[in-house]
Short mmCIF file of C-alpha atoms in Angstrom, two decimals:
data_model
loop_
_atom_site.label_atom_id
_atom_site.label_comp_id
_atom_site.label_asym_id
_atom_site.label_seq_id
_atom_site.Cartn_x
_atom_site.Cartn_y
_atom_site.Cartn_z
CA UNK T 255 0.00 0.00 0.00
CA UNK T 256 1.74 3.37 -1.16
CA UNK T 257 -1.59 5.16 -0.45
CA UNK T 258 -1.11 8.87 1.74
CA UNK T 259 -4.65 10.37 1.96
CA UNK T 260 -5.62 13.93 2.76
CA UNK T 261 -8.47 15.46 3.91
CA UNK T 262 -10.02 17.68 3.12
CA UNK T 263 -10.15 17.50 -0.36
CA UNK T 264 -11.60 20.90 -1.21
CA UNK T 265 -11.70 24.36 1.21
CA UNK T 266 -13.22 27.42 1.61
CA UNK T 267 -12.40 30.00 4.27
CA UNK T 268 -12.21 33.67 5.02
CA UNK T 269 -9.21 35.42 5.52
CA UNK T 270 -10.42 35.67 9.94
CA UNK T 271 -11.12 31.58 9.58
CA UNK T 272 -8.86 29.01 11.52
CA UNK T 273 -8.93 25.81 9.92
CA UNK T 274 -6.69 22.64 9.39
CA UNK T 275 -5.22 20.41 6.89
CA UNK T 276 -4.83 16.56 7.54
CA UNK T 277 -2.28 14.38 6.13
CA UNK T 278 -2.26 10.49 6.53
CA UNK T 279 0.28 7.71 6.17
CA UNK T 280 0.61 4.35 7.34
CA UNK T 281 3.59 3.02 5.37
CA UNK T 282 6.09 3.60 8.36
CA UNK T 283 7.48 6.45 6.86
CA UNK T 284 9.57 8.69 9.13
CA UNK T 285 9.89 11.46 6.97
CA UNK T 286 6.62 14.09 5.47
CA UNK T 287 6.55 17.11 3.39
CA UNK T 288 4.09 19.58 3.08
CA UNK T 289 4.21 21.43 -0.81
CA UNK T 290 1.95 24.36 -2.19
CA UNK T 291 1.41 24.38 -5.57
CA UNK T 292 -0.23 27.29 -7.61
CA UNK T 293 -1.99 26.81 -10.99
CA UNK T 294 0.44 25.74 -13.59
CA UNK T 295 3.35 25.70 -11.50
CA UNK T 296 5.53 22.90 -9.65
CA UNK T 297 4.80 22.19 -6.35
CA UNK T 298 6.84 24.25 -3.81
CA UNK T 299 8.39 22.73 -0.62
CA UNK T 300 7.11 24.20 2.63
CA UNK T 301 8.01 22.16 5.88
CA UNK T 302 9.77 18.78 6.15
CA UNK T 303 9.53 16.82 9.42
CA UNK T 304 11.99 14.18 9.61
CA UNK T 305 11.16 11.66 12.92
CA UNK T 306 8.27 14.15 14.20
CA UNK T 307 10.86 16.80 14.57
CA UNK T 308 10.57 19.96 12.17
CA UNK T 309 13.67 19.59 10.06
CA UNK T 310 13.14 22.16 6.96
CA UNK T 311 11.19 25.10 7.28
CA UNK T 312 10.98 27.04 3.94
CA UNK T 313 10.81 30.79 5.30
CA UNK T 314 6.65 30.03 5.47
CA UNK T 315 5.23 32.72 7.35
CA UNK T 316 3.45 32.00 10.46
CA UNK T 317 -0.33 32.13 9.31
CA UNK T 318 1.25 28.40 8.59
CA UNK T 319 1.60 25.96 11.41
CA UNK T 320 2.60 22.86 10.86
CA UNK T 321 2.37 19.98 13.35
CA UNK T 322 3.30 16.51 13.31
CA UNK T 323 1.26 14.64 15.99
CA UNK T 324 2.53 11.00 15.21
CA UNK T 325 4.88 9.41 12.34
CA UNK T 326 1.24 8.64 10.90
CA UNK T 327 -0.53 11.61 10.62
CA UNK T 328 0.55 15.58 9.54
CA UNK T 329 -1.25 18.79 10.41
CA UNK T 330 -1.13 21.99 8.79
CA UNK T 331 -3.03 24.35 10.80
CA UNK T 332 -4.00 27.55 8.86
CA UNK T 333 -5.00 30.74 10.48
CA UNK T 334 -5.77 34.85 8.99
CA UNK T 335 -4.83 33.63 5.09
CA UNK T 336 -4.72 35.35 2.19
CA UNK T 337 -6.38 35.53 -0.75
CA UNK T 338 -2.84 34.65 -2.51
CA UNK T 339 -2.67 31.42 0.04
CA UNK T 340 -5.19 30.06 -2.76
CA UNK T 341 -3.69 26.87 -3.89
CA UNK T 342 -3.38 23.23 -4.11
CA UNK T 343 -1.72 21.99 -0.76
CA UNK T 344 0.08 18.50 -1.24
CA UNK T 345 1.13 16.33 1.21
CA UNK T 346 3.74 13.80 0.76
CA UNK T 347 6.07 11.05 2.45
CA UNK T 348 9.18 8.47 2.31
CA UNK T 349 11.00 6.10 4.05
CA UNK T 350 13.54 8.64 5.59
CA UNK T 351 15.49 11.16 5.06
CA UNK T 352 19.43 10.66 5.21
CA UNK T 353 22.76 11.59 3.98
CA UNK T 354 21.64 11.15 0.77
CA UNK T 355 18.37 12.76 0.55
CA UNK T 356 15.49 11.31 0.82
CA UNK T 357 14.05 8.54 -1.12
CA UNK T 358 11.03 7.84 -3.05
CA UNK T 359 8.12 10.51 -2.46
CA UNK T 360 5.17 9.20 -2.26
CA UNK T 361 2.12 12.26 -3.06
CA UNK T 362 -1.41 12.74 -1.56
CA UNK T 363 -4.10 13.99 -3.54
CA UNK T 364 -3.91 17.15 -2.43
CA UNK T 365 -6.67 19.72 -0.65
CA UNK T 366 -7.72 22.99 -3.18
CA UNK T 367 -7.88 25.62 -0.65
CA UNK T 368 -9.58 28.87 -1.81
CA UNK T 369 -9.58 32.40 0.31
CA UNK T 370 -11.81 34.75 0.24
CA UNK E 738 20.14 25.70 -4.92
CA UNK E 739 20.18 23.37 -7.89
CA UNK E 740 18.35 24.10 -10.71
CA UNK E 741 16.08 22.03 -13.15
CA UNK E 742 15.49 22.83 -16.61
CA UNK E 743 13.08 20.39 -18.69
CA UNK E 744 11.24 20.46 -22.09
CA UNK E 745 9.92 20.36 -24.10
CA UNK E 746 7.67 22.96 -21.92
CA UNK E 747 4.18 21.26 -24.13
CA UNK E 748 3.73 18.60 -26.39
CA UNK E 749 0.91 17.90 -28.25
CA UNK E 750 0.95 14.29 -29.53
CA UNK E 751 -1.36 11.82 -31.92
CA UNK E 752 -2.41 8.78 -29.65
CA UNK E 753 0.00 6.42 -30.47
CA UNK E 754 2.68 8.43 -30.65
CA UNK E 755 6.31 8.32 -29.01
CA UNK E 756 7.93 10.86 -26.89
CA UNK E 757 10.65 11.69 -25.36
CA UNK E 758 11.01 13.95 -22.35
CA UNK E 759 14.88 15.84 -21.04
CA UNK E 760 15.36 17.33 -17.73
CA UNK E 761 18.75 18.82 -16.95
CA UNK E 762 20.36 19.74 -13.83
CA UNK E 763 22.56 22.32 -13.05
CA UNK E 764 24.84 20.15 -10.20
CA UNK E 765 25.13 16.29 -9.46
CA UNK E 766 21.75 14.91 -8.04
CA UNK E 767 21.64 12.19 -5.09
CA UNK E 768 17.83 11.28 -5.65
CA UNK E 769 16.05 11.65 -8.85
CA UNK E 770 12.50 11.03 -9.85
CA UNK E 771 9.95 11.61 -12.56
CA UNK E 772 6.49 12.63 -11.86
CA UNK E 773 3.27 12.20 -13.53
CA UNK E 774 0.06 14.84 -12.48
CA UNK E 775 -2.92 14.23 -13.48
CA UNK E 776 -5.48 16.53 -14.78
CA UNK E 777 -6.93 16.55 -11.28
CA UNK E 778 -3.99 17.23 -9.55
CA UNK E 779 -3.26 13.96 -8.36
CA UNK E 780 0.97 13.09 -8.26
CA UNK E 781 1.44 9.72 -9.41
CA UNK E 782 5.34 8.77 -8.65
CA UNK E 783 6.77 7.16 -12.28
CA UNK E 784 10.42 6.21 -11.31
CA UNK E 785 12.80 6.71 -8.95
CA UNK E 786 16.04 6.84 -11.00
CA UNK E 787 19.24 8.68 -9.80
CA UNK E 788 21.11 6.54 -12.47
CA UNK E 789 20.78 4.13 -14.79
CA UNK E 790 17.58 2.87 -17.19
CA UNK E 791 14.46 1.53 -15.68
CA UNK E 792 11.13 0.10 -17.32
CA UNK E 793 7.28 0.14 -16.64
CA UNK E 794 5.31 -0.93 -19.32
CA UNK E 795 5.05 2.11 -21.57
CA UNK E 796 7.39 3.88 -20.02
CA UNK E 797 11.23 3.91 -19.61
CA UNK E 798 13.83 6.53 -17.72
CA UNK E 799 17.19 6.75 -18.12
CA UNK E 800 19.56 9.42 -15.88
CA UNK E 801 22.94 9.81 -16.50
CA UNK E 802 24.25 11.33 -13.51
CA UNK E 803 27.65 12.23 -14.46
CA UNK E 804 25.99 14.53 -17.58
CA UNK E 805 23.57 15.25 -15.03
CA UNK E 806 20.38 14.57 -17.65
CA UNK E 807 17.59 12.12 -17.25
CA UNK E 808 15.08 11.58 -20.01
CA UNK E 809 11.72 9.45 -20.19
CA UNK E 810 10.70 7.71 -23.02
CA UNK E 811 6.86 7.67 -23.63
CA UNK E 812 6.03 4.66 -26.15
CA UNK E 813 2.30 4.59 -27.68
CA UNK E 814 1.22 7.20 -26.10
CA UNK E 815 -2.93 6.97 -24.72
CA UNK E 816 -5.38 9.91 -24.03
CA UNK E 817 -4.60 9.17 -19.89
CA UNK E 818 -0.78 10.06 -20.63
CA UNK E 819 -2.17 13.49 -20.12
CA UNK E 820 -1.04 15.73 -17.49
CA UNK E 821 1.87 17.42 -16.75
CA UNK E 822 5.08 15.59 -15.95
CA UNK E 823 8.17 16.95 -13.45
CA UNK E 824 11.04 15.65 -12.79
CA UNK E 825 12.52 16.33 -9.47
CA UNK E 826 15.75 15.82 -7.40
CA UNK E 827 18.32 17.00 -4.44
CA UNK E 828 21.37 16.90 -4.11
CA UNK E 829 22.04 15.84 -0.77
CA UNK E 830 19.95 17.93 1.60
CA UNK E 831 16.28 17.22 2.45
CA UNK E 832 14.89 19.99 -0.32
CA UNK E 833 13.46 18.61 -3.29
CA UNK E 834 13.60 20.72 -6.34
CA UNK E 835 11.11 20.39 -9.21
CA UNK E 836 11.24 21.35 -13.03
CA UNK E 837 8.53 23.11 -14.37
CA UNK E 838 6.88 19.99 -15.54
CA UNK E 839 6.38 19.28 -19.49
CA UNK E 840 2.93 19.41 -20.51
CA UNK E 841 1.52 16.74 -22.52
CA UNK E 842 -1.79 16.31 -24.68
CA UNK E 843 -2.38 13.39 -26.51
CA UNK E 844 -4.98 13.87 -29.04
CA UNK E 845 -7.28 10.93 -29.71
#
């Protein structure tokens, strides 16, 4: 099973909104990514948590909190957004992360997140 | 950082068709792999390929890391070849850095 799920799969919120993206695995990966992606563009690395532990933080600013509450799951809690958050937010894992990089990614589906 | 060139950046193709996709890199990669997304946004993981040639039915990579170029091969291409494909890679640290993606219609 190479299967990471993420819910929800669609979002709306105002910019005053708190609200939460879920991320689940159960390959026994140790290491999960969050990406953004806008419309016809690559997806853009935001946090990497290697072992639970926070290990990359892409300068995100902190309307973006990510949380990692188990090597299963991944939270990324959202909170005053902006319009220009709109975007596809993917979620992804691997085995680990070590000297050499990480291995095989394996993607979510993604959640569409719209602000208004 | 490293940086990822592909192309081409679309292709339009005749079902049935061949293709071949290049992605070059700027430095040495550690990990390597090539992407397919579909139209719904979906990332579907083709190969994992720092070096060498791999197979999967219709499709075939090959990366040679010391020219620091991978290509895939698309054979008989289908109307769910679709999408946009990236390749992506690292070169050592935990960042993963995707290409632009090449996207790909195949016409029925």
């Amino acid at each position: 099973d190479t299967e990471v799920t993420q819910t929800p799969k669609h979002l709306v919120m105002g910019m005053t909104n708190k609200k939460s993206l879920k991320c689940e695995q159960h390959m026994g990966h140790r290491a999960m990514y969050w990406y953004k992606q806008k419309a016809k563009k690559p997806p853009e690395l935001m946090f990497v948590y290697s072992y639970e532990k926070l290990s990359i933080n892409e300068s995100v600013p902190s309307r973006f909190s990510p949380e990692c509450p188990n090597s299963s799951l991944l939270n990324l809690h959202l909170h005053a957004l902006q319009p220009e958050d709109s975007a596809l937010y993917l979620c992804a894992s691997s085995r680990r992360l070590d000297v050499a990089g990480q291995e095989t990614q394996y993607f979510g589906p993604g959640t569409r997140l719209l602000v208004l | 950082g490293i940086q990822v060139e592909q192309s081409p950046p679309d292709l339009i193709l005749q079902e049935g068709a061949n293709s071949t996709l290049r992605c070059n890199f700027s430095d040495s990669v550690n990990n390597l792999q090539w992407f397919h997304q579909n139209p719904w946004g979906q990332l579907i993981n083709l190969f994992y390929i720092p070096s060498g040639t791999k197979q999967n039915g219709r499709l075939s990579a090959t990366t040679v890391a010391t020219e620091r170029y991978s290509l895939l091969y698309i054979s008989s291409s289908q109307t769910t070849d679709s999408g946009v494909y990236f390749c992506a890679g690292n070169t050592g640290g935990f960042k993963t850095i995707f290409g632009a993606g090449t996207r790909l219609f195949v016409k029925a």
